Tab-separated table of C-alpha atoms and ligand atoms in Angstrom:
chain	number	residue	atom	x	y	z
K	110	UNK	CA	-49.082	170.108	33.741
K	111	UNK	CA	-49.174	168.475	37.188
K	112	UNK	CA	-50.554	171.020	39.642
K	113	UNK	CA	-51.051	168.526	42.485
K	114	UNK	CA	-49.354	169.647	45.665
K	115	UNK	CA	-46.747	167.241	47.043
K	116	UNK	CA	-47.941	164.701	49.562
K	117	UNK	CA	-47.105	164.854	53.268
K	118	UNK	CA	-47.764	161.115	53.570
K	119	UNK	CA	-44.207	159.904	53.920
K	120	UNK	CA	-44.131	156.408	55.349
K	121	UNK	CA	-41.102	155.560	57.481
K	122	UNK	CA	-39.762	159.139	57.489
K	123	UNK	CA	-38.410	158.580	60.991
K	124	UNK	CA	-36.394	155.581	59.802
K	125	UNK	CA	-34.454	157.639	57.247
K	126	UNK	CA	-31.037	159.087	58.055
K	127	UNK	CA	-30.893	162.813	58.790
K	128	UNK	CA	-29.439	163.680	55.361
K	129	UNK	CA	-32.176	161.705	53.606
K	130	UNK	CA	-34.839	163.415	55.686
K	131	UNK	CA	-33.469	166.829	54.733
K	132	UNK	CA	-33.442	165.728	51.109
K	133	UNK	CA	-37.099	164.652	51.316
K	134	UNK	CA	-38.113	167.944	52.936
K	135	UNK	CA	-36.162	169.852	50.303
K	136	UNK	CA	-37.985	168.001	47.540
K	137	UNK	CA	-41.342	168.640	49.204
K	138	UNK	CA	-40.793	172.349	49.805
K	139	UNK	CA	-38.561	173.121	46.822
K	140	UNK	CA	-35.611	174.089	49.016
K	141	UNK	CA	-32.384	175.271	47.424
K	142	UNK	CA	-29.035	173.599	48.050
K	143	UNK	CA	-28.113	176.499	50.360
K	144	UNK	CA	-31.208	175.823	52.434
K	145	UNK	CA	-30.224	172.191	52.804
K	146	UNK	CA	-26.717	173.171	53.840
K	147	UNK	CA	-28.238	175.527	56.400
K	148	UNK	CA	-30.419	172.765	57.855
K	149	UNK	CA	-27.441	170.399	58.028
K	150	UNK	CA	-25.474	172.848	60.157
K	151	UNK	CA	-26.543	172.014	63.711
K	152	UNK	CA	-23.997	174.303	65.353
K	153	UNK	CA	-22.942	173.235	68.823
K	154	UNK	CA	-25.643	170.585	69.173
K	155	UNK	CA	-24.254	167.369	67.688
K	156	UNK	CA	-26.492	165.761	65.041
K	157	UNK	CA	-26.472	162.416	66.862
K	158	UNK	CA	-27.652	164.071	70.077
K	159	UNK	CA	-30.385	166.079	68.392
K	160	UNK	CA	-31.546	163.084	66.361
K	161	UNK	CA	-32.111	161.150	69.576
K	162	UNK	CA	-33.919	163.981	71.313
K	163	UNK	CA	-36.980	164.160	69.032
K	164	UNK	CA	-38.552	162.305	66.115
K	165	UNK	CA	-38.094	163.225	62.453
K	166	UNK	CA	-35.197	165.553	63.281
K	167	UNK	CA	-34.103	167.739	60.324
K	168	UNK	CA	-32.312	170.740	61.875
K	169	UNK	CA	-31.834	172.978	64.871
K	170	UNK	CA	-33.503	176.295	65.627
K	171	UNK	CA	-30.875	178.436	67.307
K	172	UNK	CA	-32.089	181.012	69.810
K	173	UNK	CA	-29.667	183.615	71.203
K	174	UNK	CA	-28.535	183.009	74.766
K	175	UNK	CA	-27.415	185.994	76.828
K	176	UNK	CA	-26.430	186.297	80.468
K	177	UNK	CA	-28.222	188.574	82.881
K	178	UNK	CA	-25.717	190.533	84.943
K	179	UNK	CA	-25.967	192.463	88.246
K	180	UNK	CA	-28.015	189.774	89.989
K	181	UNK	CA	-27.379	189.319	93.672
K	182	UNK	CA	-29.519	186.470	94.982
K	183	UNK	CA	-29.461	185.315	98.611
K	184	UNK	CA	-26.197	187.140	99.114
K	185	UNK	CA	-24.445	185.555	96.147
K	186	UNK	CA	-23.718	187.139	92.783
K	187	UNK	CA	-24.909	185.172	89.773
K	188	UNK	CA	-24.671	185.390	86.021
K	189	UNK	CA	-27.904	183.935	84.695
K	190	UNK	CA	-28.088	182.467	81.172
K	191	UNK	CA	-31.276	183.377	79.302
K	192	UNK	CA	-32.337	181.985	75.924
K	193	UNK	CA	-34.864	184.174	74.162
K	194	UNK	CA	-35.741	185.507	70.733
K	195	UNK	CA	-37.198	188.718	72.198
K	196	UNK	CA	-35.002	191.787	72.296
K	197	UNK	CA	-34.946	193.694	75.602
K	198	UNK	CA	-35.726	190.686	77.832
K	199	UNK	CA	-32.135	190.237	79.021
K	200	UNK	CA	-31.599	194.004	79.318
K	201	UNK	CA	-34.748	194.289	81.441
K	202	UNK	CA	-33.420	191.816	84.012
K	203	UNK	CA	-29.971	193.480	84.086
K	204	UNK	CA	-31.565	196.900	84.701
K	205	UNK	CA	-33.864	195.718	87.476
K	206	UNK	CA	-31.001	193.849	89.132
K	207	UNK	CA	-28.697	196.887	88.903
K	208	UNK	CA	-31.255	199.054	90.689
K	209	UNK	CA	-31.540	196.543	93.558
K	210	UNK	CA	-27.903	195.412	93.808
K	211	UNK	CA	-26.634	197.951	96.349
K	212	UNK	CA	-29.623	197.348	98.604
K	213	UNK	CA	-28.817	193.623	98.758
K	214	UNK	CA	-30.665	192.160	95.782
K	215	UNK	CA	-33.120	189.284	95.953
K	216	UNK	CA	-34.084	186.907	98.762
K	217	UNK	CA	-35.575	183.596	97.666
K	218	UNK	CA	-37.169	180.489	99.152
K	219	UNK	CA	-39.065	177.389	98.073
K	220	UNK	CA	-41.964	175.372	99.443
K	221	UNK	CA	-40.393	172.035	98.500
K	222	UNK	CA	-39.760	169.829	95.488
K	223	UNK	CA	-42.945	167.763	95.567
K	224	UNK	CA	-44.786	166.872	92.392
K	225	UNK	CA	-48.369	165.643	92.093
K	226	UNK	CA	-49.587	162.839	89.847
K	227	UNK	CA	-53.278	162.189	89.305
K	228	UNK	CA	-55.168	158.943	88.811
K	229	UNK	CA	-58.695	159.365	87.456
K	230	UNK	CA	-61.286	156.852	88.630
K	231	UNK	CA	-64.764	156.709	87.099
K	232	UNK	CA	-67.779	154.426	87.223
K	233	UNK	CA	-68.086	154.069	90.993
K	234	UNK	CA	-71.592	154.323	92.408
K	235	UNK	CA	-70.276	155.174	95.888
K	236	UNK	CA	-67.461	157.700	95.269
K	237	UNK	CA	-67.202	158.809	98.916
K	238	UNK	CA	-66.719	155.211	100.020
K	239	UNK	CA	-64.203	154.675	97.259
K	240	UNK	CA	-62.295	157.725	98.428
K	241	UNK	CA	-61.969	156.355	101.958
K	242	UNK	CA	-61.004	152.924	100.656
K	243	UNK	CA	-58.131	154.446	98.699
K	244	UNK	CA	-56.984	156.552	101.668
K	245	UNK	CA	-56.877	153.385	103.816
K	246	UNK	CA	-54.197	152.038	101.474
K	247	UNK	CA	-51.703	154.789	102.257
K	248	UNK	CA	-48.909	152.433	103.279
K	249	UNK	CA	-49.475	150.059	100.337
K	250	UNK	CA	-49.388	153.042	97.992
K	251	UNK	CA	-46.232	154.385	99.595
K	252	UNK	CA	-44.497	151.009	99.171
K	253	UNK	CA	-45.665	150.640	95.579
K	254	UNK	CA	-44.550	154.138	94.564
K	255	UNK	CA	-41.183	153.921	96.288
K	256	UNK	CA	-40.530	150.537	94.684
K	257	UNK	CA	-40.870	152.223	91.266
K	258	UNK	CA	-37.831	154.437	91.875
K	259	UNK	CA	-35.296	153.127	94.405
K	260	UNK	CA	-32.692	155.613	93.131
K	261	UNK	CA	-34.954	158.555	93.958
K	262	UNK	CA	-35.577	157.083	97.409
K	263	UNK	CA	-31.829	156.662	97.942
K	264	UNK	CA	-31.367	160.339	97.050
K	265	UNK	CA	-33.823	161.336	99.769
K	266	UNK	CA	-36.921	161.593	97.589
K	267	UNK	CA	-39.925	159.340	97.048
K	268	UNK	CA	-43.583	159.122	98.016
K	269	UNK	CA	-44.689	161.708	100.568
K	270	UNK	CA	-48.443	161.983	100.733
K	271	UNK	CA	-51.822	160.951	99.396
K	272	UNK	CA	-54.884	163.076	98.666
K	273	UNK	CA	-58.157	161.764	97.284
K	274	UNK	CA	-60.841	164.127	96.001
K	275	UNK	CA	-64.338	163.518	94.698
K	276	UNK	CA	-65.142	165.926	91.891
K	277	UNK	CA	-68.384	166.622	90.038
K	278	UNK	CA	-68.008	166.591	86.279
K	279	UNK	CA	-70.213	166.587	83.171
K	280	UNK	CA	-69.573	162.839	83.133
K	281	UNK	CA	-70.664	162.315	86.730
K	282	UNK	CA	-68.681	161.962	89.938
K	283	UNK	CA	-65.011	161.060	89.654
K	284	UNK	CA	-62.564	160.027	92.343
K	285	UNK	CA	-59.223	161.690	91.786
K	286	UNK	CA	-56.205	160.330	93.627
K	287	UNK	CA	-53.159	162.560	94.029
K	288	UNK	CA	-49.882	160.921	94.817
K	289	UNK	CA	-47.425	163.458	96.111
K	290	UNK	CA	-43.806	162.648	95.485
K	291	UNK	CA	-40.604	164.455	96.379
K	292	UNK	CA	-38.660	164.343	93.124
K	293	UNK	CA	-35.609	166.256	94.466
K	294	UNK	CA	-33.316	167.310	91.613
K	295	UNK	CA	-35.464	165.789	88.879
K	296	UNK	CA	-38.335	167.691	87.289
K	297	UNK	CA	-40.005	164.407	88.070
K	298	UNK	CA	-42.490	163.837	85.242
K	299	UNK	CA	-41.161	160.374	84.439
K	300	UNK	CA	-40.935	159.340	88.068
K	301	UNK	CA	-44.487	160.321	89.010
K	302	UNK	CA	-46.059	159.144	85.755
K	303	UNK	CA	-44.509	155.702	86.257
K	304	UNK	CA	-45.869	155.571	89.799
K	305	UNK	CA	-49.364	156.644	88.716
K	306	UNK	CA	-49.443	153.983	86.005
K	307	UNK	CA	-48.291	151.320	88.431
K	308	UNK	CA	-50.857	152.312	91.029
K	309	UNK	CA	-53.908	152.650	88.772
K	310	UNK	CA	-54.895	148.964	88.418
K	311	UNK	CA	-54.781	148.586	92.190
K	312	UNK	CA	-57.061	151.587	92.668
K	313	UNK	CA	-59.474	150.058	90.164
K	314	UNK	CA	-59.389	146.763	92.040
K	315	UNK	CA	-59.868	148.277	95.518
K	316	UNK	CA	-62.871	150.325	94.385
K	317	UNK	CA	-64.391	148.235	91.552
K	318	UNK	CA	-64.191	151.384	89.424
K	319	UNK	CA	-62.455	152.095	86.131
K	320	UNK	CA	-59.221	154.064	86.020
K	321	UNK	CA	-58.594	156.301	83.065
K	322	UNK	CA	-55.853	158.991	83.045
K	323	UNK	CA	-52.626	158.570	84.996
K	324	UNK	CA	-50.491	161.672	84.624
K	325	UNK	CA	-48.733	164.417	86.564
K	326	UNK	CA	-50.375	167.762	87.227
K	327	UNK	CA	-48.542	170.813	85.951
K	328	UNK	CA	-50.221	172.823	88.677
K	329	UNK	CA	-47.185	172.061	90.841
K	330	UNK	CA	-48.422	173.971	93.867
K	331	UNK	CA	-46.267	171.954	96.242
K	332	UNK	CA	-43.214	173.197	94.408
K	333	UNK	CA	-43.543	176.951	94.766
K	334	UNK	CA	-40.528	179.168	94.190
K	335	UNK	CA	-40.582	182.560	95.880
K	336	UNK	CA	-38.506	185.704	95.566
K	337	UNK	CA	-38.712	189.148	97.119
K	338	UNK	CA	-36.746	192.317	96.691
K	339	UNK	CA	-36.858	195.914	97.875
K	340	UNK	CA	-35.939	198.662	95.432
K	341	UNK	CA	-34.894	201.852	97.263
K	342	UNK	CA	-36.979	204.853	96.351
K	343	UNK	CA	-34.023	206.900	95.111
K	344	UNK	CA	-32.760	203.998	92.961
K	345	UNK	CA	-36.037	203.847	91.040
K	346	UNK	CA	-36.463	207.598	90.607
K	347	UNK	CA	-38.757	208.723	93.413
K	348	UNK	CA	-42.281	208.449	94.757
K	349	UNK	CA	-44.009	209.377	91.521
K	350	UNK	CA	-42.426	206.461	89.673
K	351	UNK	CA	-43.155	204.108	92.602
K	352	UNK	CA	-46.802	205.102	92.749
K	353	UNK	CA	-47.240	204.740	88.999
K	354	UNK	CA	-45.727	201.244	89.240
K	355	UNK	CA	-48.030	200.351	92.142
K	356	UNK	CA	-51.002	201.551	90.173
K	357	UNK	CA	-49.893	199.402	87.220
K	358	UNK	CA	-49.781	196.391	89.542
K	359	UNK	CA	-53.233	197.178	90.973
K	360	UNK	CA	-54.532	197.279	87.412
K	361	UNK	CA	-53.018	193.862	86.613
K	362	UNK	CA	-54.282	192.244	89.770
K	363	UNK	CA	-57.826	193.470	89.135
K	364	UNK	CA	-58.131	192.844	85.404
K	365	UNK	CA	-57.387	189.517	83.666
K	366	UNK	CA	-56.821	191.308	80.330
K	367	UNK	CA	-53.947	193.219	81.867
K	368	UNK	CA	-52.848	190.326	84.121
K	369	UNK	CA	-52.260	188.136	81.054
K	370	UNK	CA	-49.786	190.678	79.664
K	371	UNK	CA	-48.244	191.416	83.059
K	372	UNK	CA	-47.625	187.695	83.628
K	373	UNK	CA	-46.444	187.232	80.052
K	374	UNK	CA	-43.692	189.721	80.857
K	375	UNK	CA	-42.769	187.730	83.968
K	376	UNK	CA	-42.628	184.578	81.854
K	377	UNK	CA	-40.327	186.370	79.378
K	378	UNK	CA	-37.691	186.100	82.083
K	379	UNK	CA	-38.767	182.802	83.597
K	380	UNK	CA	-39.050	180.866	80.329
K	381	UNK	CA	-35.731	182.217	79.055
K	382	UNK	CA	-33.858	180.649	81.980
K	383	UNK	CA	-35.985	177.504	81.844
K	384	UNK	CA	-35.118	177.117	78.155
K	385	UNK	CA	-31.416	177.934	78.581
K	386	UNK	CA	-31.140	175.172	81.181
K	387	UNK	CA	-32.911	172.612	78.981
K	388	UNK	CA	-36.016	172.498	81.170
K	389	UNK	CA	-39.629	172.228	80.043
K	390	UNK	CA	-40.914	175.744	79.306
K	391	UNK	CA	-44.493	174.584	78.700
K	392	UNK	CA	-44.682	172.781	82.039
K	393	UNK	CA	-43.529	175.880	83.902
K	394	UNK	CA	-45.805	178.173	81.874
K	395	UNK	CA	-48.882	175.967	82.386
K	396	UNK	CA	-48.153	175.804	86.113
K	397	UNK	CA	-47.658	179.565	86.391
K	398	UNK	CA	-50.867	180.494	84.599
K	399	UNK	CA	-52.954	177.904	86.461
K	400	UNK	CA	-51.518	179.194	89.732
K	401	UNK	CA	-52.340	182.765	88.717
K	402	UNK	CA	-55.987	181.700	88.455
K	403	UNK	CA	-56.111	179.770	91.726
K	404	UNK	CA	-58.420	182.317	93.375
K	405	UNK	CA	-61.070	181.775	90.700
K	406	UNK	CA	-59.970	184.801	88.679
K	407	UNK	CA	-56.751	185.141	86.702
K	408	UNK	CA	-54.514	187.618	88.565
K	409	UNK	CA	-50.932	188.815	88.970
K	410	UNK	CA	-48.139	186.390	89.883
K	411	UNK	CA	-46.350	189.221	91.666
K	412	UNK	CA	-47.317	191.621	94.432
K	413	UNK	CA	-46.051	195.190	94.813
K	414	UNK	CA	-46.240	197.400	97.898
K	415	UNK	CA	-44.609	200.453	99.441
K	416	UNK	CA	-42.547	199.688	102.562
K	417	UNK	CA	-42.871	201.710	105.775
K	418	UNK	CA	-39.904	203.806	104.614
K	419	UNK	CA	-41.438	204.346	101.193
K	420	UNK	CA	-39.314	201.933	99.144
K	421	UNK	CA	-40.826	199.590	96.554
K	422	UNK	CA	-41.241	195.979	97.686
K	423	UNK	CA	-41.918	193.294	95.093
K	424	UNK	CA	-42.577	189.593	95.613
K	425	UNK	CA	-43.346	186.624	93.397
K	426	UNK	CA	-44.596	183.091	94.049
K	427	UNK	CA	-45.144	180.534	91.331
K	428	UNK	CA	-44.857	176.779	90.677
K	429	UNK	CA	-41.391	175.941	89.400
K	430	UNK	CA	-41.027	172.354	88.213
K	431	UNK	CA	-37.445	172.366	86.971
K	432	UNK	CA	-34.706	169.794	87.330
K	433	UNK	CA	-30.982	169.296	86.981
K	434	UNK	CA	-31.094	165.641	85.995
K	435	UNK	CA	-32.877	163.943	83.148
K	436	UNK	CA	-34.135	165.199	79.803
K	437	UNK	CA	-32.421	167.947	77.880
K	438	UNK	CA	-30.782	169.390	81.020
K	439	UNK	CA	-28.235	166.584	80.884
K	440	UNK	CA	-28.239	165.801	77.175
K	441	UNK	CA	-28.017	169.250	75.585
K	442	UNK	CA	-24.437	170.545	75.792
K	443	UNK	CA	-25.519	174.207	75.950
K	444	UNK	CA	-27.967	173.455	78.773
K	445	UNK	CA	-25.160	171.746	80.683
K	446	UNK	CA	-22.988	174.791	80.143
K	447	UNK	CA	-25.765	177.129	81.243
K	448	UNK	CA	-26.036	175.184	84.503
K	449	UNK	CA	-22.271	175.455	84.914
K	450	UNK	CA	-22.428	179.241	84.476
K	451	UNK	CA	-25.227	179.396	87.041
K	452	UNK	CA	-23.247	177.234	89.444
K	453	UNK	CA	-26.331	175.661	91.000
K	454	UNK	CA	-26.070	172.543	93.140
K	455	UNK	CA	-29.761	171.635	93.288
K	456	UNK	CA	-33.020	171.989	91.384
K	457	UNK	CA	-34.293	174.070	94.272
K	458	UNK	CA	-31.456	176.571	93.852
K	459	UNK	CA	-32.235	176.832	90.144
K	460	UNK	CA	-35.964	177.299	90.788
K	461	UNK	CA	-35.304	180.090	93.263
K	462	UNK	CA	-33.020	181.943	90.848
K	463	UNK	CA	-35.687	181.681	88.149
K	464	UNK	CA	-38.256	183.218	90.484
K	465	UNK	CA	-35.899	186.158	91.107
K	466	UNK	CA	-35.489	186.635	87.356
K	467	UNK	CA	-39.275	186.664	86.916
K	468	UNK	CA	-39.611	189.357	89.561
K	469	UNK	CA	-36.797	191.411	88.023
K	470	UNK	CA	-38.456	191.188	84.620
K	471	UNK	CA	-41.755	192.401	86.042
K	472	UNK	CA	-40.053	195.333	87.797
K	473	UNK	CA	-38.519	196.555	84.544
K	474	UNK	CA	-41.719	196.126	82.556
K	475	UNK	CA	-43.791	198.014	85.139
K	476	UNK	CA	-41.214	200.758	85.396
K	477	UNK	CA	-40.932	201.236	81.655
K	478	UNK	CA	-44.699	201.089	81.153
K	479	UNK	CA	-45.392	203.494	84.000
K	480	UNK	CA	-42.806	206.036	82.825
K	481	UNK	CA	-41.436	206.328	79.289
K	482	UNK	CA	-43.550	203.516	77.814
K	483	UNK	CA	-42.176	200.240	76.506
K	484	UNK	CA	-41.496	201.249	72.928
K	485	UNK	CA	-38.483	203.484	73.552
K	486	UNK	CA	-36.184	200.753	74.898
K	487	UNK	CA	-37.838	198.074	72.826
K	488	UNK	CA	-37.451	199.961	69.575
K	489	UNK	CA	-33.760	200.658	70.177
K	490	UNK	CA	-33.151	196.898	70.207
K	491	UNK	CA	-35.761	196.092	67.608
K	492	UNK	CA	-34.028	198.576	65.288
K	493	UNK	CA	-31.050	196.234	65.169
K	494	UNK	CA	-33.278	193.402	63.947
K	495	UNK	CA	-34.780	195.685	61.323
K	496	UNK	CA	-31.291	196.763	60.224
K	497	UNK	CA	-30.305	193.109	59.792
K	498	UNK	CA	-33.530	192.402	57.907
K	499	UNK	CA	-32.551	195.179	55.509
K	500	UNK	CA	-29.222	193.433	54.906
K	501	UNK	CA	-26.898	195.358	57.247
K	502	UNK	CA	-23.783	193.448	58.259
K	503	UNK	CA	-21.165	193.905	61.000
K	504	UNK	CA	-20.716	197.518	62.030
K	505	UNK	CA	-23.431	198.608	59.601
K	506	UNK	CA	-26.051	197.142	61.963
K	507	UNK	CA	-25.418	199.673	64.745
K	508	UNK	CA	-25.116	202.585	62.300
K	509	UNK	CA	-28.394	201.796	60.589
K	510	UNK	CA	-30.173	201.015	63.882
K	511	UNK	CA	-29.080	204.332	65.388
K	512	UNK	CA	-30.289	206.192	62.317
K	513	UNK	CA	-33.698	204.493	62.565
K	514	UNK	CA	-34.075	205.391	66.246
K	515	UNK	CA	-32.916	208.971	65.632
K	516	UNK	CA	-35.572	209.355	62.938
K	517	UNK	CA	-38.208	207.695	65.113
K	518	UNK	CA	-38.972	205.390	62.179
K	519	UNK	CA	-37.945	201.796	62.870
K	520	UNK	CA	-39.048	200.469	59.496
K	521	UNK	CA	-37.513	198.219	56.900
K	522	UNK	CA	-37.934	200.738	54.048
K	523	UNK	CA	-36.136	203.412	56.062
K	524	UNK	CA	-33.421	200.889	56.975
K	525	UNK	CA	-32.867	200.074	53.297
K	526	UNK	CA	-32.469	203.754	52.453
K	527	UNK	CA	-30.031	204.238	55.350
K	528	UNK	CA	-28.037	201.177	54.365
K	529	UNK	CA	-27.826	202.403	50.787
K	530	UNK	CA	-26.663	205.808	51.999
K	531	UNK	CA	-24.043	204.214	54.263
K	532	UNK	CA	-22.668	201.971	51.535
K	533	UNK	CA	-22.717	204.804	49.001
K	534	UNK	CA	-20.507	206.740	51.333
G	9	MEV	C1	-43.558	192.240	76.352
G	9	MEV	O1	-43.015	191.058	75.869
G	9	MEV	C2	-43.869	192.161	77.828
G	9	MEV	C3	-44.656	193.340	78.403
G	9	MEV	O2	-45.847	193.526	77.646
G	9	MEV	C4	-44.988	192.976	79.832
G	9	MEV	C5	-45.958	193.916	80.502
G	9	MEV	O3	-46.763	194.548	79.819
G	9	MEV	O4	-45.906	193.952	81.750
G	9	MEV	C6	-43.879	194.610	78.351
């Protein structure tokens, strides 16, 4: 009997057609014909598109996309597409937005659309001299960077500024050059990475050092999206609720253990819009968390205060490197549609809406946590998942879910009993 496990060494897997790849995976993992049919169904993302987006493509992973309602942002009503696997994320934004709608909703702004790319220089005995030598080349660097992307320059973007820092590391002093580039409606990774790679040999030559990494920084702190909103005291349920929410914020801002969860909730909203619009969720998440730690201790991305009249004022500020051109935003048909629903004309507009969604998400989380607790609302939605896991279909899902919530037992075994009872009837 051959008990050897199948080998994952599959030479030239990427050169196979999609059907052959699925066949090879099926053989490896012992997949049934139904499983293969499932993988072959790519839904509304054409196979040819998906196959060109990543390597070794074998299927799509569909995530539900909902729209957040009730949002009024900078005086304009928006429906905001959100792609998420987590129940209650969309509902949280809708609820927060509903409670702020009559008071005018969210006001947003942005610090700019500048991205930073870094060039690492090592092996210089006189790093301070090297730093000045690089700074002297400002105009050469500007010309070199702008020559890399004439289209960006034509659209009003391009090189903006130069910063050179000397840092102490375990490997000795390093001279780190930042090129700061306005990437306008592009997220800008390709543009700035190209510039950094082009520039690096010149930096090495000017300083007689050795350049190593040439890559953007996800700490996009020259691309900060901001949103603020005031929730009237009577809309949120009075001073007791407000004070409990403020205390929850004080907790998060003082304690990294809580801040991680607090900011995770914010990113529930942020990442869902970033994903729905085909943008890079990891870039935005890395930027947000690094920004949250900018003071030397990881803290809250939002602030919460009571206004002079006693209402609840929330604000958020975080890096938001998102684009409307390039990458999946243009290639993925659902991302294109999401942008159409949003009706945004610029990357800045998109970034500002995302900041408002992050703030709304945080409002709902704090309110739920500071009052009824998160499980009540969460479980009502989670019960539907559990009902489906137990095999409920169509109208059965709501019936079974309601029964689970009523019993206060959102469990698969209880769902199976309820489903059996329902079908027996
Ligand atoms: C769950 O996904 C998000 C929350 O934990 C956020 C928070 O605690 O603020 C509810």
